[in-house]
GROMACS .gro file of C-alpha atoms in nm:
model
  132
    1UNK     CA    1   0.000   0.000   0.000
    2UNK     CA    2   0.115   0.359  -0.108
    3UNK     CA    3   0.177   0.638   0.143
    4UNK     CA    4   0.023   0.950   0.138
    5UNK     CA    5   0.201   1.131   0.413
    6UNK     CA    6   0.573   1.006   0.439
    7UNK     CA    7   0.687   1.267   0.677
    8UNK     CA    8   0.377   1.274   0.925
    9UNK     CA    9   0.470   0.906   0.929
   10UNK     CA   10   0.772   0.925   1.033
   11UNK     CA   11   0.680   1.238   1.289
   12UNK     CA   12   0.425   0.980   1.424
   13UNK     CA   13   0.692   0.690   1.409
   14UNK     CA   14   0.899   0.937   1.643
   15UNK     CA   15   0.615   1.032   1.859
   16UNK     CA   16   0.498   0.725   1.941
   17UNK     CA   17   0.831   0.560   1.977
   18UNK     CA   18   0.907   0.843   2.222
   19UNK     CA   19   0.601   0.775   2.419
   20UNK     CA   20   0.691   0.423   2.495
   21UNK     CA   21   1.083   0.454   2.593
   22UNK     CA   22   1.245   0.345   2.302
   23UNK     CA   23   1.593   0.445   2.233
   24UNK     CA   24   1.518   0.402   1.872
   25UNK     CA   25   1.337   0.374   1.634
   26UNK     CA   26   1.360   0.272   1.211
   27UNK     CA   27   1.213   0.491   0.968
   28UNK     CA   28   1.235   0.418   0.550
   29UNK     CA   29   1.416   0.659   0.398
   30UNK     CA   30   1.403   0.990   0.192
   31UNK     CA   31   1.595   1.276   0.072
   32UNK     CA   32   1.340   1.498   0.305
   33UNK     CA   33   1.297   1.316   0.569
   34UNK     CA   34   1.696   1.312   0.609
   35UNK     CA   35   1.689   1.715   0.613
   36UNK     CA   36   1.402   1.738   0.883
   37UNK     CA   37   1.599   1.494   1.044
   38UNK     CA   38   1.908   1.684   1.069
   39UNK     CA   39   1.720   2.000   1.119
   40UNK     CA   40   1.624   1.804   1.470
   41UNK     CA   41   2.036   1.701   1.544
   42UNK     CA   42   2.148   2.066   1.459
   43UNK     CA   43   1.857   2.208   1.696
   44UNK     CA   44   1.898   1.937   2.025
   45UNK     CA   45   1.637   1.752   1.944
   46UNK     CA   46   1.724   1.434   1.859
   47UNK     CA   47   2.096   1.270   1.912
   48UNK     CA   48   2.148   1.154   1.559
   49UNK     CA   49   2.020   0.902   1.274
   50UNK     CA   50   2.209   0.681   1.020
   51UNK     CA   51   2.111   0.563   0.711
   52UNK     CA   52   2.155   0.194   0.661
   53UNK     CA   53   2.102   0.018   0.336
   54UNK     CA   54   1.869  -0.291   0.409
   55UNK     CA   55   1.915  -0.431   0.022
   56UNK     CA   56   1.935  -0.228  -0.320
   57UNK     CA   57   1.792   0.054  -0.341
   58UNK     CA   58   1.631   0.012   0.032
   59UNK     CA   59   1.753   0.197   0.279
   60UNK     CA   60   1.581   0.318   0.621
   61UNK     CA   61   1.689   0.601   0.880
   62UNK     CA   62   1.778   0.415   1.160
   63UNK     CA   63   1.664   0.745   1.450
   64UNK     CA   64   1.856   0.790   1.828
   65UNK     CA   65   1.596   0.991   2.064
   66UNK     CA   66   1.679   1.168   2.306
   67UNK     CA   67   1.621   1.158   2.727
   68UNK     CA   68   1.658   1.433   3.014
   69UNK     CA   69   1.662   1.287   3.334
   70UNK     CA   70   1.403   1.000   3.208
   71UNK     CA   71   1.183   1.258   3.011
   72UNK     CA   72   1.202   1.279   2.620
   73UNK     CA   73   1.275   1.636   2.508
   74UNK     CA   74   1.065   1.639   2.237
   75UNK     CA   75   0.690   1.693   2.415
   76UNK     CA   76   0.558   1.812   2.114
   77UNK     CA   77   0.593   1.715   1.781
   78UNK     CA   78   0.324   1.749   1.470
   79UNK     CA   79   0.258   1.824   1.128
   80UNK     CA   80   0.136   2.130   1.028
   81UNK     CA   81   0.103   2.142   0.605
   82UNK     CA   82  -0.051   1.815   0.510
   83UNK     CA   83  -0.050   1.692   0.125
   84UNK     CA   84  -0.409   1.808   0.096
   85UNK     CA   85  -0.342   2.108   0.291
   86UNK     CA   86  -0.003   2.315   0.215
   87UNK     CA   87   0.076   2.593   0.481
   88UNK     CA   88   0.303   2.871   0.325
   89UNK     CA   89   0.435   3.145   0.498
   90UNK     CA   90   0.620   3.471   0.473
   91UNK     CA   91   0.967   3.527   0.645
   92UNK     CA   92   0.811   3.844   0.876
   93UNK     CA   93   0.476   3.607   0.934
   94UNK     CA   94   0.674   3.295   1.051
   95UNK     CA   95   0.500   3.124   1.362
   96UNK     CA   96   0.683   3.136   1.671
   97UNK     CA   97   0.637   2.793   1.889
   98UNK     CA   98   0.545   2.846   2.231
   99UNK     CA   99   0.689   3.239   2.237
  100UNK     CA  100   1.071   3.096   2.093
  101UNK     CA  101   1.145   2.788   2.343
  102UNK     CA  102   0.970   2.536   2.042
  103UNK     CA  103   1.087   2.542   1.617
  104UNK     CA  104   0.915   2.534   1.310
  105UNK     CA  105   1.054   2.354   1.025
  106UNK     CA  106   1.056   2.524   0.738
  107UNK     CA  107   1.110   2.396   0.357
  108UNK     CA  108   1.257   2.708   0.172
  109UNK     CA  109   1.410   2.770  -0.188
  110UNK     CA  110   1.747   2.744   0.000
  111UNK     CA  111   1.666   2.384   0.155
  112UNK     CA  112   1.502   2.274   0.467
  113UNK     CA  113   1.564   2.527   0.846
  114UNK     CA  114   1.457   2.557   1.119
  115UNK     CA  115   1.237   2.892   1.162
  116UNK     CA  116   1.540   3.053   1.317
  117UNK     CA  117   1.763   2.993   1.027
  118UNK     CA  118   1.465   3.120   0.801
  119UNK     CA  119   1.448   3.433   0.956
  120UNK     CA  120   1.813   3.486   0.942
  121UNK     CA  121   1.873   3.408   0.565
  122UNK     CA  122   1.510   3.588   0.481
  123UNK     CA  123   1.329   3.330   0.345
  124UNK     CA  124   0.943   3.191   0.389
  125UNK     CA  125   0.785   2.896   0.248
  126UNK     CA  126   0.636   2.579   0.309
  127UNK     CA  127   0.597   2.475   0.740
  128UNK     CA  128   0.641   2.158   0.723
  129UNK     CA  129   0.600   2.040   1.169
  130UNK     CA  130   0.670   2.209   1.458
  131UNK     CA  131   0.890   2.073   1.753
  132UNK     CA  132   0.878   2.160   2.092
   0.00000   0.00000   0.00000
């Protein structure tokens, strides 16, 4: 069976993996996925992936999460444009997550950032999930 949503499934594979303790968790793999993924390294949220190459032209993100003191650090995570439901925005109307201490991620002409790194080299486009 085809899927529709590729990154809300692996932002759900990442919730729910998070919710029951796991270190890890395996996740197929895509040129997109890899940049939200390294979005979350650069910004703390995650402690890094790997992609491993299960036979030709497989290959799945194998995902570390990350604990504080027994808590995950990502409370929030969720998709915000859907494929039937794009959410574009402007580089001076970028949301802010929970006043700054949360991130959008944002897929710009200049590659996928973190809201921050939007506002910083100008650019708006497409919010893809936001992390807190």
């Amino acid at each position: 069976m085809s899927m529709t949503d590729p990154l809300g499934d692996m932002l759900t594979r990442i919730r729910n993996a998070q919710r029951a303790k796991k270190s890890d968790v395996v996740s197929p793999a895509s040129k997109l996925r890899e940049n939200v993924l390294e979005v979350l390294k650069k910004e703390g949220y995650i402690e890094g992936y790997e992609k491993v190459n299960v036979k030709p032209g497989i290959d799945e993100l194998h995902i570390k999460l990350k604990y504080h003191e027994g808590a995950s650090v990502i409370t929030e995570i969720y998709r915000v444009s859907t494929p039937g439901r794009r959410i574009y925005s402007s580089v001076k109307d970028l949301p802010r997550v929970y006043n700054g201490l949360g991130i959008s991620i944002v897929s710009t002409p200049q590659g996928v950032m973190s809201d921050n790194d939007a506002r910083k080299a100008n650019v708006g486009g497409e919010i893809l999930c936001q992390v807190f």
